[in-house]
C-alpha atoms as one frame of an Amber mdcrd trajectory, in Angstrom:
protein
  17.596  71.052  44.477  19.465  68.363  42.589  19.089  65.009  44.247  22.158
  63.287  42.857  25.038  62.546  45.128  27.135  65.666  45.472  29.883  63.900
  47.268  32.983  65.821  48.236  35.389  66.302  45.383  37.982  64.605  47.510
  36.368  61.174  47.204  38.888  58.639  45.983  38.734  57.668  42.327  38.954
  54.645  43.425  18.713  27.805  54.027  19.436  25.418  53.231  16.781  24.113
  50.829  14.146  26.223  52.577  15.192  29.367  50.804  18.148  29.395  48.480
  19.074  32.127  46.009  22.296  30.409  44.958  23.514  29.992  41.418  25.646
  26.880  41.791  28.534  28.056  39.636  28.912  31.281  41.654  28.142  30.079
  45.163  30.879  29.939  47.750  29.852  27.972  50.802  31.978  28.067  53.909
  29.743  26.422  56.489  28.187  27.633  58.644  28.093  30.847  56.518  26.814
  30.800  52.934  27.861  33.356  50.330  26.475  33.650  46.814  26.419  36.051
  43.880  22.948  36.909  42.596  21.642  38.592  39.448  18.444  40.616  39.124
  16.960  42.765  36.374  16.635  46.500  36.987  15.103  48.513  34.151  16.034
  45.744  31.733  19.661  45.612  32.842  21.409  42.867  34.791  22.628  43.949
  38.225  24.716  41.851  40.598  24.973  41.598  44.341  26.638  39.263  46.809
  24.766  38.006  49.846  26.351  36.415  52.916  24.096  34.753  55.471  23.955
  31.969  58.040  23.884  28.616  56.231  20.973  27.617  58.432  18.171  30.163
  58.537  15.967  29.634  61.581  12.293  29.940  60.574  10.483  32.632  62.498
  13.660  34.333  63.637  13.883  37.901  62.259  17.291  38.748  60.775  18.650
  42.293  60.428  19.663  43.123  56.851  22.887  45.107  56.374  23.830  46.711
  53.031  27.447  47.521  52.167  28.234  49.927  49.304  31.719  49.984  47.775
  33.561  53.122  46.727  34.216  54.761  43.355  35.233  52.213  40.728  34.995
  49.607  43.461  34.427  45.914  42.844  32.384  43.780  45.190  34.801  40.904
  45.690  37.881  43.059  46.234  36.040  45.338  48.616  34.354  42.542  50.515
  37.350  40.285  50.899  40.179  42.774  51.156  38.596  45.556  53.172  35.644
  44.502  55.290  35.230  41.551  57.608  31.503  41.657  58.259  31.103  38.046
  57.137  33.180  36.885  60.101  30.582  38.363  62.479  27.460  36.866  60.904
  27.068  33.880  63.208  27.784  35.799  66.395  25.552  38.769  65.519  22.851
  36.852  63.574  22.365  39.062  60.519  22.392  38.973  56.721  24.780  41.197
  54.775  24.423  42.144  51.121  26.999  43.857  48.909  25.439  45.447  45.801
  27.720  45.979  42.825  27.444  49.495  41.522  28.511  51.273  38.354  31.597
  53.484  38.283  29.876  55.904  40.646  26.716  55.436  42.712  23.802  57.680
  41.743  21.143  58.769  44.236  18.828  60.855  42.037  15.180  60.152  42.795
  14.790  58.307  39.469  18.135  56.520  39.769  18.396  52.841  38.772  20.671
  52.442  41.807  17.795  53.314  44.145  15.542  50.899  42.266  18.303  48.299
  42.635  18.332  48.870  46.395  14.535  48.610  46.582  14.421  45.399  44.566
  17.079  43.743  46.703  15.132  44.610  49.848  11.919  43.138  48.458  13.578
  40.047  47.000  15.423  39.151  50.183  12.423  39.927  52.388  10.420  37.463
  50.282  13.064  34.735  50.601  14.269  35.161  54.170  12.762  36.264  57.501
  14.207  39.780  57.190  13.406  42.139  60.054  11.955  45.099  58.151  12.472
  47.318  61.187  16.234  46.643  61.110  17.559  47.384  57.632  20.872  49.247
  57.662  23.346  50.685  55.160  27.050  51.442  55.329  29.446  52.535  52.649
  32.971  53.676  51.916  33.903  56.889  50.068  31.510  57.257  47.108  29.540
  54.342  48.552  29.275  56.256  51.819  27.758  59.124  49.882  25.141  56.787
  48.434  24.455  55.114  51.787  23.986  58.480  53.485  21.649  59.639  50.703
  19.246  56.930  51.895  18.693  59.107  54.976  16.564  61.267  52.682  15.294
  59.018  49.898  14.639  55.892  51.974  14.149  57.329  55.448  11.287  54.900
  56.121  13.311  51.879  54.981  16.700  52.244  56.680  16.862  52.240  60.458
  20.377  53.744  60.563  23.315  54.553  58.288  27.106  54.461  58.682  29.336
  56.459  56.332  33.103  55.986  56.196  35.294  58.581  54.433  32.411  60.106
  52.516  29.086  61.851  53.062  26.315  63.241  50.890  25.585  66.943  51.149
  22.812  67.880  53.544  19.388  68.148  51.934  16.302  69.924  53.143  14.154
  67.752  55.381  10.635  68.546  56.505   9.895  69.092  60.202   7.888  65.854
  60.339  10.334  63.758  58.322  11.957  60.858  60.096  15.658  61.534  60.630
  17.538  58.223  60.855  20.642  58.037  63.077  23.945  58.545  61.268  27.390
  57.226  62.203  30.087  59.247  60.425  33.508  57.598  60.483  36.589  59.414
  59.193  40.306  58.732  59.258  42.423  61.234  61.164  44.972  60.975  58.350
  42.594  60.885  55.384  44.608  62.075  52.400  41.674  63.948  50.871  40.255
  65.597  53.989  41.370  64.706  57.540  38.693  64.093  60.161  39.455  67.404
  61.882  39.254  69.468  58.682  36.653  72.209  58.322  35.204  70.385  55.325
  34.402  67.285  57.335  33.364  69.042  60.523  31.032  71.440  58.715  29.260
  68.475  57.147  28.891  66.790  60.531  27.493  69.984  62.005  25.058  70.474
  59.110  23.410  67.138  59.879  23.303  67.879  63.580  21.802  71.311  62.977
  19.091  69.679  60.869  18.149  67.394  63.739  19.829  64.169  62.666  21.273
  62.101  65.544  24.950  61.981  64.547  27.747  59.956  66.101  31.208  60.950
  64.864  34.338  58.828  65.145  37.758  60.092  64.077  39.748  56.899  63.493
  43.338  57.153  64.790  46.153  56.500  62.323  43.721  55.846  59.462  43.736
  57.334  55.988  41.063  57.187  53.315  41.118  53.393  53.078  38.934  51.084
  55.129  40.218  50.883  58.696  40.056  47.123  58.956  40.302  44.655  61.779
  42.846  46.539  63.875  40.248  49.255  64.460  37.363  46.809  65.037  35.433
  48.994  62.642  32.928  46.317  61.703  32.043  45.624  65.348  31.612  49.327
  66.054  29.335  49.801  63.054  27.169  46.815  63.973  26.969  47.952  67.596
  25.736  51.322  66.376  23.261  49.770  63.951  21.698  47.332  66.356  20.857
  50.065  68.854  18.327  51.407  66.344  15.240  50.179  64.546  12.363  51.708
  62.627   9.402  52.848  64.689   6.267  50.773  64.113   4.510  53.570  62.221
   7.326  53.698  59.654   7.025  50.035  58.646   5.331  49.120  55.336   1.556
  49.004  55.674   1.460  45.492  54.249   3.406  44.188  57.214   1.298  42.433
  59.904
């Protein structure tokens, strides 16, 4: 079976000194939240991501790590600032959010540089901050939702839960003993490419349920394909879903104490 994202064709073309990753010329600090753009090398190529975190990291306090993946032809700043408002919830919910910048389209093949990019970000941030390895989450929009949901298969022992808005990867075969992370599928009732009630969407939801994945489905009223935004309290709902779940102890990396 091919392991690349076979997303629906209707996807839109679209802490201080203790531990700082900041490049001064790119950092945007709005105390008490710090945001910075970082660069890492993946297979000899520069890749960028933006991290937003509490300006003061409390030593010994484990922080959930939330990944956000933009859609097709998306751009991190536009997506982060114009669509999502996760940064506004950082201090109240006590988490770190990271927005990787992808190519034109995210690629989830087993040998994909995008998966290596994800892995390297996890390891880099876990080395710099007190990341709670049992509470790493991923959400995405459209093509980014397809990539986020692909982590249910390729990184099932890394992500505790996944949220997918207006996009979903096709169901893949999972073994009977494979961990099946919880999935929150969010879809606009008025999505221009496939409404929430359409057979295309509902059959995908049912395929995951039939395979044993715990699926929560939310049809967002009066929403199209674009991010629902503050009026729907989408960010709060996603975080509430995420923070109900964490990796079981046996799924954590063996190097962890």
